[in-house]
Amino acid sequence: MDELDQQILDVLRRDARTPYTEIAEQVGTSEGTVRNRVERMTEDGVIDRFTVSTRTGNVKAMVEVSVAVDVDTTAVSARMAEWQLVDFVWQVSGEEDVVLIVDAADTQALNELITKSRELEDVVSTKTRLILDEQR
């Protein structure tokens, strides 16, 4: 990846729907170059997916999950990634093993997801942090 790829990614991180022509104008190259580079970065796995970030007024939270030492964290993460309210699942280092980014309609829905997490046999504990503000 070079500087141009980084610039293209910076634009896409802010808004993944930005037209290639607009990206090209912002980074000083042609639309075809942007298209080709985005396709290459997607094929190479640099761009994993294009997603939507919402501002719905819902309750957003980070649910930090600790799993047992002898557990396959990847398997637990994959299972949690399938849950409807979960936007992102990160495997992390530190006291916790997995972080869920959750977008729930209300605190009751968030609490139900936390309970669902705690009911998994492999989960040792959870810690929840409400997201109060988000800058882009």
PDB file of C-alpha atoms in Angstrom:
ATOM      1  CA  MET A   1       0.000   0.000   0.000  1.00  0.00           C
ATOM      2  CA  ASP A   2       1.267   3.417  -0.881  1.00  0.00           C
ATOM      3  CA  GLU A   3       0.258   6.966   0.046  1.00  0.00           C
ATOM      4  CA  LEU A   4      -2.482   7.106  -2.629  1.00  0.00           C
ATOM      5  CA  ASP A   5      -4.082   3.922  -1.281  1.00  0.00           C
ATOM      6  CA  GLN A   6      -4.024   5.468   2.209  1.00  0.00           C
ATOM      7  CA  GLN A   7      -5.692   8.640   0.941  1.00  0.00           C
ATOM      8  CA  ILE A   8      -8.403   6.617  -0.812  1.00  0.00           C
ATOM      9  CA  LEU A   9      -9.009   4.591   2.356  1.00  0.00           C
ATOM     10  CA  ASP A  10      -9.238   7.781   4.429  1.00  0.00           C
ATOM     11  CA  VAL A  11     -12.062   9.042   2.193  1.00  0.00           C
ATOM     12  CA  LEU A  12     -13.865   5.684   2.258  1.00  0.00           C
ATOM     13  CA  ARG A  13     -13.613   5.459   6.072  1.00  0.00           C
ATOM     14  CA  ARG A  14     -15.503   8.738   6.363  1.00  0.00           C
ATOM     15  CA  ASP A  15     -18.137   7.699   3.809  1.00  0.00           C
ATOM     16  CA  ALA A  16     -17.972   4.358   2.000  1.00  0.00           C
ATOM     17  CA  ARG A  17     -20.563   5.610  -0.497  1.00  0.00           C
ATOM     18  CA  THR A  18     -18.356   8.413  -1.833  1.00  0.00           C
ATOM     19  CA  PRO A  19     -18.398   8.176  -5.645  1.00  0.00           C
ATOM     20  CA  TYR A  20     -15.083   7.258  -7.260  1.00  0.00           C
ATOM     21  CA  THR A  21     -15.169  10.534  -9.220  1.00  0.00           C
ATOM     22  CA  GLU A  22     -15.335  12.511  -5.966  1.00  0.00           C
ATOM     23  CA  ILE A  23     -12.560  10.447  -4.377  1.00  0.00           C
ATOM     24  CA  ALA A  24     -10.422  10.995  -7.481  1.00  0.00           C
ATOM     25  CA  GLU A  25     -10.948  14.746  -7.215  1.00  0.00           C
ATOM     26  CA  GLN A  26     -10.033  14.758  -3.505  1.00  0.00           C
ATOM     27  CA  VAL A  27      -6.844  12.713  -3.933  1.00  0.00           C
ATOM     28  CA  GLY A  28      -5.758  14.183  -7.276  1.00  0.00           C
ATOM     29  CA  THR A  29      -6.021  11.221  -9.644  1.00  0.00           C
ATOM     30  CA  SER A  30      -8.447   9.739 -12.167  1.00  0.00           C
ATOM     31  CA  GLU A  31     -11.684   7.878 -11.462  1.00  0.00           C
ATOM     32  CA  GLY A  32     -10.288   4.768 -13.193  1.00  0.00           C
ATOM     33  CA  THR A  33      -7.241   4.746 -10.923  1.00  0.00           C
ATOM     34  CA  VAL A  34      -9.452   4.973  -7.835  1.00  0.00           C
ATOM     35  CA  ARG A  35     -11.734   2.190  -9.114  1.00  0.00           C
ATOM     36  CA  ASN A  36      -8.785  -0.086  -9.901  1.00  0.00           C
ATOM     37  CA  ARG A  37      -7.125   0.539  -6.544  1.00  0.00           C
ATOM     38  CA  VAL A  38     -10.337  -0.067  -4.574  1.00  0.00           C
ATOM     39  CA  GLU A  39     -10.906  -3.310  -6.496  1.00  0.00           C
ATOM     40  CA  ARG A  40      -7.312  -4.408  -5.840  1.00  0.00           C
ATOM     41  CA  MET A  41      -7.507  -3.541  -2.134  1.00  0.00           C
ATOM     42  CA  THR A  42     -10.780  -5.474  -1.899  1.00  0.00           C
ATOM     43  CA  GLU A  43      -9.317  -8.516  -3.676  1.00  0.00           C
ATOM     44  CA  ASP A  44      -6.171  -8.347  -1.489  1.00  0.00           C
ATOM     45  CA  GLY A  45      -8.277  -8.218   1.689  1.00  0.00           C
ATOM     46  CA  VAL A  46      -7.129  -4.711   2.664  1.00  0.00           C
ATOM     47  CA  ILE A  47     -10.760  -3.635   2.389  1.00  0.00           C
ATOM     48  CA  ASP A  48     -12.749  -6.263   4.219  1.00  0.00           C
ATOM     49  CA  ARG A  49     -16.219  -4.842   3.733  1.00  0.00           C
ATOM     50  CA  PHE A  50     -18.190  -1.689   3.136  1.00  0.00           C
ATOM     51  CA  THR A  51     -20.534  -0.958   6.012  1.00  0.00           C
ATOM     52  CA  VAL A  52     -23.066   1.513   7.341  1.00  0.00           C
ATOM     53  CA  SER A  53     -22.607   3.499  10.519  1.00  0.00           C
ATOM     54  CA  THR A  54     -25.891   4.818  11.882  1.00  0.00           C
ATOM     55  CA  ARG A  55     -27.001   7.621  14.148  1.00  0.00           C
ATOM     56  CA  THR A  56     -30.373   6.209  15.051  1.00  0.00           C
ATOM     57  CA  GLY A  57     -30.702   7.548  18.564  1.00  0.00           C
ATOM     58  CA  ASN A  58     -30.351   3.978  19.765  1.00  0.00           C
ATOM     59  CA  VAL A  59     -28.222   2.887  22.679  1.00  0.00           C
ATOM     60  CA  LYS A  60     -24.700   2.170  21.491  1.00  0.00           C
ATOM     61  CA  ALA A  61     -22.281   0.270  23.675  1.00  0.00           C
ATOM     62  CA  MET A  62     -19.030  -1.631  23.890  1.00  0.00           C
ATOM     63  CA  VAL A  63     -19.487  -4.991  25.554  1.00  0.00           C
ATOM     64  CA  GLU A  64     -16.118  -6.331  26.664  1.00  0.00           C
ATOM     65  CA  VAL A  65     -16.078 -10.111  27.042  1.00  0.00           C
ATOM     66  CA  SER A  66     -13.593 -12.352  28.836  1.00  0.00           C
ATOM     67  CA  VAL A  67     -13.493 -16.019  27.885  1.00  0.00           C
ATOM     68  CA  ALA A  68     -11.929 -19.020  29.573  1.00  0.00           C
ATOM     69  CA  VAL A  69      -8.205 -19.535  28.958  1.00  0.00           C
ATOM     70  CA  ASP A  70      -8.657 -22.803  27.048  1.00  0.00           C
ATOM     71  CA  VAL A  71     -11.313 -21.442  24.681  1.00  0.00           C
ATOM     72  CA  ASP A  72     -10.994 -20.734  20.956  1.00  0.00           C
ATOM     73  CA  THR A  73     -11.625 -16.983  20.971  1.00  0.00           C
ATOM     74  CA  THR A  74     -12.133 -16.957  17.196  1.00  0.00           C
ATOM     75  CA  ALA A  75     -15.052 -19.390  17.473  1.00  0.00           C
ATOM     76  CA  VAL A  76     -16.704 -17.345  20.231  1.00  0.00           C
ATOM     77  CA  SER A  77     -16.193 -14.141  18.211  1.00  0.00           C
ATOM     78  CA  ALA A  78     -17.688 -15.703  15.086  1.00  0.00           C
ATOM     79  CA  ARG A  79     -20.771 -16.814  17.004  1.00  0.00           C
ATOM     80  CA  MET A  80     -21.282 -13.328  18.497  1.00  0.00           C
ATOM     81  CA  ALA A  81     -20.758 -11.645  15.116  1.00  0.00           C
ATOM     82  CA  GLU A  82     -23.963 -13.328  13.926  1.00  0.00           C
ATOM     83  CA  TRP A  83     -26.096 -11.622  16.595  1.00  0.00           C
ATOM     84  CA  GLN A  84     -28.455  -9.038  15.162  1.00  0.00           C
ATOM     85  CA  LEU A  85     -27.513  -6.069  17.386  1.00  0.00           C
ATOM     86  CA  VAL A  86     -23.759  -6.520  16.968  1.00  0.00           C
ATOM     87  CA  ASP A  87     -22.108  -4.149  14.477  1.00  0.00           C
ATOM     88  CA  PHE A  88     -18.485  -5.202  15.055  1.00  0.00           C
ATOM     89  CA  VAL A  89     -16.594  -7.897  16.920  1.00  0.00           C
ATOM     90  CA  TRP A  90     -12.948  -7.323  17.786  1.00  0.00           C
ATOM     91  CA  GLN A  91     -10.541  -9.798  19.320  1.00  0.00           C
ATOM     92  CA  VAL A  92      -8.320  -7.698  21.578  1.00  0.00           C
ATOM     93  CA  SER A  93      -5.378  -7.977  23.931  1.00  0.00           C
ATOM     94  CA  GLY A  94      -5.589  -7.019  27.585  1.00  0.00           C
ATOM     95  CA  GLU A  95      -7.940  -8.040  30.369  1.00  0.00           C
ATOM     96  CA  GLU A  96     -10.808  -8.793  28.005  1.00  0.00           C
ATOM     97  CA  ASP A  97     -10.618 -11.039  24.950  1.00  0.00           C
ATOM     98  CA  VAL A  98     -13.462  -9.809  22.746  1.00  0.00           C
ATOM     99  CA  VAL A  99     -15.165  -6.436  22.291  1.00  0.00           C
ATOM    100  CA  LEU A 100     -18.636  -6.179  20.779  1.00  0.00           C
ATOM    101  CA  ILE A 101     -19.860  -2.884  19.348  1.00  0.00           C
ATOM    102  CA  VAL A 102     -23.607  -2.976  19.835  1.00  0.00           C
ATOM    103  CA  ASP A 103     -26.429  -0.815  18.454  1.00  0.00           C
ATOM    104  CA  ALA A 104     -29.554  -1.609  20.496  1.00  0.00           C
ATOM    105  CA  ALA A 105     -32.986   0.014  20.358  1.00  0.00           C
ATOM    106  CA  ASP A 106     -33.009   0.586  24.112  1.00  0.00           C
ATOM    107  CA  THR A 107     -31.361  -0.461  27.369  1.00  0.00           C
ATOM    108  CA  GLN A 108     -33.619  -3.508  27.660  1.00  0.00           C
ATOM    109  CA  ALA A 109     -32.386  -4.862  24.311  1.00  0.00           C
ATOM    110  CA  LEU A 110     -28.804  -4.142  25.356  1.00  0.00           C
ATOM    111  CA  ASN A 111     -29.318  -5.941  28.655  1.00  0.00           C
ATOM    112  CA  GLU A 112     -30.769  -8.961  26.825  1.00  0.00           C
ATOM    113  CA  LEU A 113     -27.672  -9.118  24.625  1.00  0.00           C
ATOM    114  CA  ILE A 114     -25.400  -8.900  27.688  1.00  0.00           C
ATOM    115  CA  THR A 115     -27.364 -11.731  29.311  1.00  0.00           C
ATOM    116  CA  LYS A 116     -27.081 -13.773  26.103  1.00  0.00           C
ATOM    117  CA  SER A 117     -23.303 -13.240  26.207  1.00  0.00           C
ATOM    118  CA  ARG A 118     -23.046 -14.300  29.827  1.00  0.00           C
ATOM    119  CA  GLU A 119     -25.070 -17.447  29.161  1.00  0.00           C
ATOM    120  CA  LEU A 120     -22.428 -18.764  26.755  1.00  0.00           C
ATOM    121  CA  GLU A 121     -20.494 -21.551  28.453  1.00  0.00           C
ATOM    122  CA  ASP A 122     -17.115 -20.114  27.370  1.00  0.00           C
ATOM    123  CA  VAL A 123     -17.736 -16.596  28.716  1.00  0.00           C
ATOM    124  CA  VAL A 124     -16.220 -15.814  32.115  1.00  0.00           C
ATOM    125  CA  SER A 125     -17.330 -12.186  32.489  1.00  0.00           C
ATOM    126  CA  THR A 126     -18.529  -9.071  30.671  1.00  0.00           C
ATOM    127  CA  LYS A 127     -18.029  -5.360  31.130  1.00  0.00           C
ATOM    128  CA  THR A 128     -20.224  -2.814  29.343  1.00  0.00           C
ATOM    129  CA  ARG A 129     -19.466   0.775  28.415  1.00  0.00           C
ATOM    130  CA  LEU A 130     -22.141   3.010  26.904  1.00  0.00           C
ATOM    131  CA  ILE A 131     -20.946   5.070  23.964  1.00  0.00           C
ATOM    132  CA  LEU A 132     -21.957   8.649  24.705  1.00  0.00           C
ATOM    133  CA  ASP A 133     -20.605  10.420  21.639  1.00  0.00           C
ATOM    134  CA  GLU A 134     -18.929   9.514  18.369  1.00  0.00           C
ATOM    135  CA  GLN A 135     -16.744  11.749  16.179  1.00  0.00           C
ATOM    136  CA  ARG A 136     -16.107  11.124  12.506  1.00  0.00           C
TER     137      ARG A 136
END
